[in-house]
Coordinates of C-alpha atoms and ligand atoms in Angstrom, one line a residue:
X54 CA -10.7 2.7 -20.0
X55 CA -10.5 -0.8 -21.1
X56 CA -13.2 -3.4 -21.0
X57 CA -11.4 -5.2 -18.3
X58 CA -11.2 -2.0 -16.5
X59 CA -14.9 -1.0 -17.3
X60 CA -16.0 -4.7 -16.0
X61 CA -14.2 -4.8 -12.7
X62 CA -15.1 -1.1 -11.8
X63 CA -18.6 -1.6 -12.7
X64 CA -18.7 -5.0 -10.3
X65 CA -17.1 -2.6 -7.6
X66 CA -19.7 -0.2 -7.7
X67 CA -22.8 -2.9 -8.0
X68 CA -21.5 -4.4 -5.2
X69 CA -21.7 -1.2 -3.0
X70 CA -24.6 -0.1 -3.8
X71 CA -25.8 -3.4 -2.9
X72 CA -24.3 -3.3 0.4
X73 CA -25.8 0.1 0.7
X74 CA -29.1 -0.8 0.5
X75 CA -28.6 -3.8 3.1
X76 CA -27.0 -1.4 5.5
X77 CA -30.9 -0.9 6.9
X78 CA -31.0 -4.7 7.4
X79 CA -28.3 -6.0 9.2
X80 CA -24.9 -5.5 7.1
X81 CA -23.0 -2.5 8.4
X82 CA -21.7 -0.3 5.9
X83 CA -18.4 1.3 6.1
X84 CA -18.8 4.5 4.0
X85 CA -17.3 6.3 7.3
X86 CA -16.8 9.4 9.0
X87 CA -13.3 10.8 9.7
X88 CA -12.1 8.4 12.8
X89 CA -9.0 9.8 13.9
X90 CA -8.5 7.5 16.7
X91 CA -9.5 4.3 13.7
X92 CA -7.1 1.5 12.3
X93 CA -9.8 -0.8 10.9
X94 CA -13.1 1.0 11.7
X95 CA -16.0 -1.4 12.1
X96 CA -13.8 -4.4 12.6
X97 CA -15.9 -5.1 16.2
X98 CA -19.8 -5.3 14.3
X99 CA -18.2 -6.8 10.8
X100 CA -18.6 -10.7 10.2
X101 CA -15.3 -12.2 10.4
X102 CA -14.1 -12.9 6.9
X103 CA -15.0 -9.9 6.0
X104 CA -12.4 -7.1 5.1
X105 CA -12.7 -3.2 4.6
X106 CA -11.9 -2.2 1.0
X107 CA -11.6 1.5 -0.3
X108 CA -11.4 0.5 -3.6
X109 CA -10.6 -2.5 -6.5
X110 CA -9.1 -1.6 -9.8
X111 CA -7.0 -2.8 -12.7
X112 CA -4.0 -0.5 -13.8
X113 CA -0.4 -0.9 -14.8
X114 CA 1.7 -1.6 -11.8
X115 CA 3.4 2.0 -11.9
X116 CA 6.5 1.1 -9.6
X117 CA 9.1 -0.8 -8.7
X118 CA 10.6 -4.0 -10.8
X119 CA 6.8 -4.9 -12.1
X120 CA 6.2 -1.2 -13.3
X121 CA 4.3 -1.3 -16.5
X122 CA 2.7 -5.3 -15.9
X123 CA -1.4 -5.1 -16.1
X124 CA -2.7 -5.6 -12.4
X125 CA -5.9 -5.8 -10.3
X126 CA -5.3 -3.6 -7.3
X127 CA -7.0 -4.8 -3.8
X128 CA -7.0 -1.5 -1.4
X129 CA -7.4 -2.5 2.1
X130 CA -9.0 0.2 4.7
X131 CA -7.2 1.0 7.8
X132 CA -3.5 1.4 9.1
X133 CA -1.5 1.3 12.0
X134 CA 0.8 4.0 11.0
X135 CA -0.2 7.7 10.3
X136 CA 3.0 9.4 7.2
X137 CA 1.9 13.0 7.1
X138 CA 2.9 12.5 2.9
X139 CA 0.2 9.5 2.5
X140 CA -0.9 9.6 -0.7
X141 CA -4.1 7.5 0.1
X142 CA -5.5 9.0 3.3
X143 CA -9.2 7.5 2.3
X144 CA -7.7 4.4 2.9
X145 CA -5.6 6.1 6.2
X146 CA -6.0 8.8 8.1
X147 CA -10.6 8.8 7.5
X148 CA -10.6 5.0 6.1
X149 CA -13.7 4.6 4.1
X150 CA -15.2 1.9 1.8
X151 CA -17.1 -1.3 2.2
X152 CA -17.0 -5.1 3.8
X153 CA -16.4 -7.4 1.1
X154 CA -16.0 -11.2 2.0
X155 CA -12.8 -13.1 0.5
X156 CA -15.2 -14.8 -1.7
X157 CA -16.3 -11.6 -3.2
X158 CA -12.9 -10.6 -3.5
X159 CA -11.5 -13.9 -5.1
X160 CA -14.6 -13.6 -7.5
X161 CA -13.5 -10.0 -8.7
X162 CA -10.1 -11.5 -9.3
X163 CA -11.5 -14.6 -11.4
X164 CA -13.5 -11.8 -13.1
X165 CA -10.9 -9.2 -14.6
X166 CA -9.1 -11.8 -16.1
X167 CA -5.9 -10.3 -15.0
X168 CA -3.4 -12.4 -13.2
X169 CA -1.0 -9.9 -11.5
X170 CA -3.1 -8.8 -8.1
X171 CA -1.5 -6.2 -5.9
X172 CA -3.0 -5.6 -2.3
X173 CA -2.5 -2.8 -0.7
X174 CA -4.1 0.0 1.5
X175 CA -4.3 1.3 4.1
X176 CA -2.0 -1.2 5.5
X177 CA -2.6 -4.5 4.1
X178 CA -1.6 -6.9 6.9
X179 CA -3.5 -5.3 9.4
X180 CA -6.5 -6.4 7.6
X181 CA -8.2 -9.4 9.0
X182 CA -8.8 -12.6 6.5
X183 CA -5.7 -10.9 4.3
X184 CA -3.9 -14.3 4.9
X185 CA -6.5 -16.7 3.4
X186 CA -7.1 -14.1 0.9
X187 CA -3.3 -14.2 -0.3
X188 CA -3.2 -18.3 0.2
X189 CA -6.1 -18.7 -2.0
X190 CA -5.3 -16.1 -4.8
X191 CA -1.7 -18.5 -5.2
X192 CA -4.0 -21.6 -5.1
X193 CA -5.7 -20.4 -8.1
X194 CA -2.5 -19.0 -9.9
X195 CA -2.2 -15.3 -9.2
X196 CA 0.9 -13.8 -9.0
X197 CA 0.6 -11.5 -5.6
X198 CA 2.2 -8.7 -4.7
X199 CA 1.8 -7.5 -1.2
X200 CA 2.3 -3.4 -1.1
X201 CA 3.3 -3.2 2.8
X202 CA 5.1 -0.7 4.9
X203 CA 5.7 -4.2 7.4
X204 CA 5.1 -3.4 10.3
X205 CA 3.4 -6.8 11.2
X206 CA 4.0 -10.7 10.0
X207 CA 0.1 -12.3 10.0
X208 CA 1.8 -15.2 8.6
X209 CA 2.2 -14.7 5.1
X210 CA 3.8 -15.7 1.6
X211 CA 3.6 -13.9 -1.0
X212 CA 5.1 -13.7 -4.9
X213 CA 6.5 -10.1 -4.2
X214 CA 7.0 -8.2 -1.1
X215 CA 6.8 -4.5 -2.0
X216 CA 8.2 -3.3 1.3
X217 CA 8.2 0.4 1.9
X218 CA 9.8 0.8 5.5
X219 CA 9.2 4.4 7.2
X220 CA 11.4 6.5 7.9
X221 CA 11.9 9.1 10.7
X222 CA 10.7 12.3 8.8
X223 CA 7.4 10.1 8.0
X224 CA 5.8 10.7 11.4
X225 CA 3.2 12.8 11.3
X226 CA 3.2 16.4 13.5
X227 CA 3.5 16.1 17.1
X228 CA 1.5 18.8 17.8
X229 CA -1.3 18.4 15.5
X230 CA -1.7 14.2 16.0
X231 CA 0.0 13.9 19.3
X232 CA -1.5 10.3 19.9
X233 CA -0.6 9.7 16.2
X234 CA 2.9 10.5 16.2
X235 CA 4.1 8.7 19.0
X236 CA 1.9 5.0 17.6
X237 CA 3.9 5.6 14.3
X238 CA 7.5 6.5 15.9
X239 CA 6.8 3.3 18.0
X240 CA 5.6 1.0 15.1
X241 CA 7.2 2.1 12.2
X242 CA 10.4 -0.1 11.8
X243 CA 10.3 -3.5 13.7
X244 CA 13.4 -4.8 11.9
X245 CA 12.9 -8.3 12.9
X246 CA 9.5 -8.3 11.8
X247 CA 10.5 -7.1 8.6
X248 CA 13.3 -9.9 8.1
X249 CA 10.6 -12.2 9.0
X250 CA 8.3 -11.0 6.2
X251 CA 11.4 -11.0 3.4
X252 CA 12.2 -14.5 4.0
X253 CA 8.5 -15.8 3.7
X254 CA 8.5 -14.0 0.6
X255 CA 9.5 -15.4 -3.1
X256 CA 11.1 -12.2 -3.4
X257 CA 11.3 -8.8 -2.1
X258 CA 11.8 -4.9 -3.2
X259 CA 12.8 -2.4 -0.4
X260 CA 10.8 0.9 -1.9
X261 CA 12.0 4.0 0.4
X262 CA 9.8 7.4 0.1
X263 CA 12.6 10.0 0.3
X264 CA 11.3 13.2 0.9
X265 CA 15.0 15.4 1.9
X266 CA 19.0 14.4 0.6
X267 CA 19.2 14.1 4.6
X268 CA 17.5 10.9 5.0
X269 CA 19.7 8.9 2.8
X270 CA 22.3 7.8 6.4
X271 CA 18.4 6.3 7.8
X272 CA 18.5 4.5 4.7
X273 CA 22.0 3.4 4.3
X274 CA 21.4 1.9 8.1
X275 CA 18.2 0.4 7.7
X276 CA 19.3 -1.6 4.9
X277 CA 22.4 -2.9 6.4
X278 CA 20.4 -3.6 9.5
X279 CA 17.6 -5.5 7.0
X280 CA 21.3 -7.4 5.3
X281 CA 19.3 -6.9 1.6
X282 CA 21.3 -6.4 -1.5
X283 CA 21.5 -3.1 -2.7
X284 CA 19.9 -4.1 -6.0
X285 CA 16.5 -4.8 -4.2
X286 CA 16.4 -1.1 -3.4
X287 CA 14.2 1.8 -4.6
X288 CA 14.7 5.2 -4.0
X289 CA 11.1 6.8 -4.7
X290 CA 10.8 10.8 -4.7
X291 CA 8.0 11.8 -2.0
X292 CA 5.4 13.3 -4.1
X293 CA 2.0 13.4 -6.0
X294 CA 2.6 15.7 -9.0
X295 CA 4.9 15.0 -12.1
X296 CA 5.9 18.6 -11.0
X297 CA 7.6 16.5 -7.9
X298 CA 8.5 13.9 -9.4
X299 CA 10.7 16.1 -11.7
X300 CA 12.4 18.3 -9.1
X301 CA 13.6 15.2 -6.9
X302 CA 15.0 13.1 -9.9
X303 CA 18.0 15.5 -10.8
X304 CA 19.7 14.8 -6.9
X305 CA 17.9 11.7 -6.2
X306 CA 18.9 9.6 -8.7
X307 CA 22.4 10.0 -8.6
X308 CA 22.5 9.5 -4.9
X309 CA 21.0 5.8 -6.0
X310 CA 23.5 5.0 -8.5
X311 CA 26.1 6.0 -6.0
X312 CA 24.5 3.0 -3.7
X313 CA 24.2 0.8 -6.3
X314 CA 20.2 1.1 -6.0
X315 CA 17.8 1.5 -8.2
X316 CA 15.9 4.7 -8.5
X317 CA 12.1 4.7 -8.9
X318 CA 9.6 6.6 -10.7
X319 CA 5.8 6.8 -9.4
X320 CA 4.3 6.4 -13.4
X321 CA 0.9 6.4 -12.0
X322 CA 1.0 10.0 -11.4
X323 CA 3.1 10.5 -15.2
X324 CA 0.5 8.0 -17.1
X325 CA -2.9 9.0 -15.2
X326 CA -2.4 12.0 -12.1
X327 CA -2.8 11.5 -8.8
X328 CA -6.3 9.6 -9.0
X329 CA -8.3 7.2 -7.2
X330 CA -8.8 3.9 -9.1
X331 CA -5.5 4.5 -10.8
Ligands
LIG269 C1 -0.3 4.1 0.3 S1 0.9 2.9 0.6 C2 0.0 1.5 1.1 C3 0.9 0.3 1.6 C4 1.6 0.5 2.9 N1 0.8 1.1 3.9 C5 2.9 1.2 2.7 O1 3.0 2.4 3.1 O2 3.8 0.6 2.1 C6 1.5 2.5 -1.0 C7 2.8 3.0 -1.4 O3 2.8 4.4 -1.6 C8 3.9 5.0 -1.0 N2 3.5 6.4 -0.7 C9 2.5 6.8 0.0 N3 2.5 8.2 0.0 C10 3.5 8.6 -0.8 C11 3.9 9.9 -1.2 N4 3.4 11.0 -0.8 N5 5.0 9.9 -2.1 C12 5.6 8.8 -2.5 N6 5.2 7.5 -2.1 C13 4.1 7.4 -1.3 C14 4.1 4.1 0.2 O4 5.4 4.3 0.7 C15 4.0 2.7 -0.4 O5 5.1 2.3 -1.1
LIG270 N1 -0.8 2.2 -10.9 C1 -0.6 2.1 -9.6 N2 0.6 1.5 -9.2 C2 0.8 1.4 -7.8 N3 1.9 0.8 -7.2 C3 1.7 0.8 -5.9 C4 0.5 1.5 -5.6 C5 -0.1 1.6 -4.2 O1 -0.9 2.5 -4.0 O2 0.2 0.8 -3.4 C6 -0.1 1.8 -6.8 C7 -1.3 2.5 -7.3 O3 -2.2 2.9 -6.5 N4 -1.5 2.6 -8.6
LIG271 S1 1.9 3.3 6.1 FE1 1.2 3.4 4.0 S2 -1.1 3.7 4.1 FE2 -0.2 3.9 6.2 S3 -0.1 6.1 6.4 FE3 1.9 5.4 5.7 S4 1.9 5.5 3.4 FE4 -0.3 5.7 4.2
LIG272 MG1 -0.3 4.5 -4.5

């Protein structure tokens, strides 16, 4: 672990167990329970700038067109939607973590000396004060790159919109989350929404999670409906092993080139494994 690394993980962890032992005053803390039914748990008791956050790191960006830069990574608690594949469910399907304010959060920034910030989640634009957050982040000269499966516009401009619309085999199992899978087949691809969002945005990657060679028509629609160029397009093998990752490149790949988009590895999981903080 770098120094930067040690420094901003070490201020992550003061700061919760300093919110910890405030819970028995009067700050709620948001080291939760599973809450099925939960987007934002806590949201109703939490003071208003505050925002739920699973976890703050610095890595290398590990996909898309910024894979390899040096990034702090902002995880946001909470989402609207429910992908049975979600690699984060902390941050999902039982969100955890703790209320920091965006002063705290700008602070951590300023702190890691690392100017590439990535927010993500959970769902990051569900998350109330994200918007003053990303504003002031600009303001001081971050780059920001807003990891979003955009199915809400709060209002926002960002450096890069890392969009990663759902598709139809994402919903979760309609007989195990009933409730769930009809919220995410309702929410999961406002199209104007999502127009909205690229052109507030200096620029824009469409990242797809492609699970099965069947979902490539889905794709092939939604990005004619979106009118992007193929060359903002990623085709991402579903998975969280290199073992995965491995099997899927050999047909997935090709079907990219084919489309004139871009393929795209998930070098988190090659440089570190699938872990938290990574
Ligand atoms: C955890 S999501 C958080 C941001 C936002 N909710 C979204 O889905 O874009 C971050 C990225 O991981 C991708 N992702 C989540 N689970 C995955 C999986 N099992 N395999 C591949 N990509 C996955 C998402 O599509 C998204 O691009
Ligand atoms: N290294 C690294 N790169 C990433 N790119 C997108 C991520 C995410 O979870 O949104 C992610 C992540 O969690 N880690
Ligand atoms: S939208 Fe993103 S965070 Fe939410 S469940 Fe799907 S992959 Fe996970
Ligand atoms: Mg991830």
């Amino acid at each position: 672990m770098s120094r930067k690394e040690a420094v901003s993980l070490t201020w992550f962890g003061s700061l919760l167990e300093t919110r910890c032992r405030l819970k028995s005053v009067d700050h709620p803390v948001d080291v939760l329970p599973a809450e099925d039914s939960a987007e934002t748990p806590g949201d109703s008791c939490a003071p208003a700038s505050s925002l739920l956050i699973s976890e703050t790191f610095v890595s290398r960006q590990g996909e898309g067109e910024l894979t390899g830069t040096e990034s702090v990574f902002i995880r946001t608690s909470g989402c609207n939607l429910r992908c049975w594949f979600c690699d984060t469910p902390y941050a999902s399907w039982k969100p955890e973590g703790a209320r920091l304010t965006v002063d705290d959060l700008l602070q951590l920034v300023a702190d890691s000396g690392v100017k590439h910030v990535v927010l993500t989640g959970g769902e990051p634009l569900i998350a109330k004060g994200i918007v003053s957050l990303i504003d002031q982040l600009r303001v001081a000269g971050n780059h920001v790159t807003i990891e979003t499966a955009g199915t809400v516009d709060p209002g926002v401009r960002c450096d890069l919109l890392s969009l990663s619309p759902k598709l139809r085999a994402s919903t979760p199992d309609e007989k195990d989350h009933p409730r769930w899978a009809k919220l995410h087949a309702e929410r999961r691809l406002p199209i104007n929404t999502m127009k909205q969002l690229i052109q507030s945005a200096e620029a824009t990657q469409v990242k797809f999670v492609v699970d099965s060679a069947d979902e490539l028509p889905e794709i092939d629609e939604v990005v004619r409906q979106l009118e992007i160029s193929a060359d903002s397009v990623y085709l991402m093998p579903q998975g969280i092993s290199v073992e995965q990752l491995d099997t899927a490149r050999p047909w997935l790949e090709p079907m990219a080139t084919l489309r004139g988009y871009q393929y795209c590895d998930r070098m988190q999981i090659r440089w570190y494994g699938n872990r938290r903080g990574t």
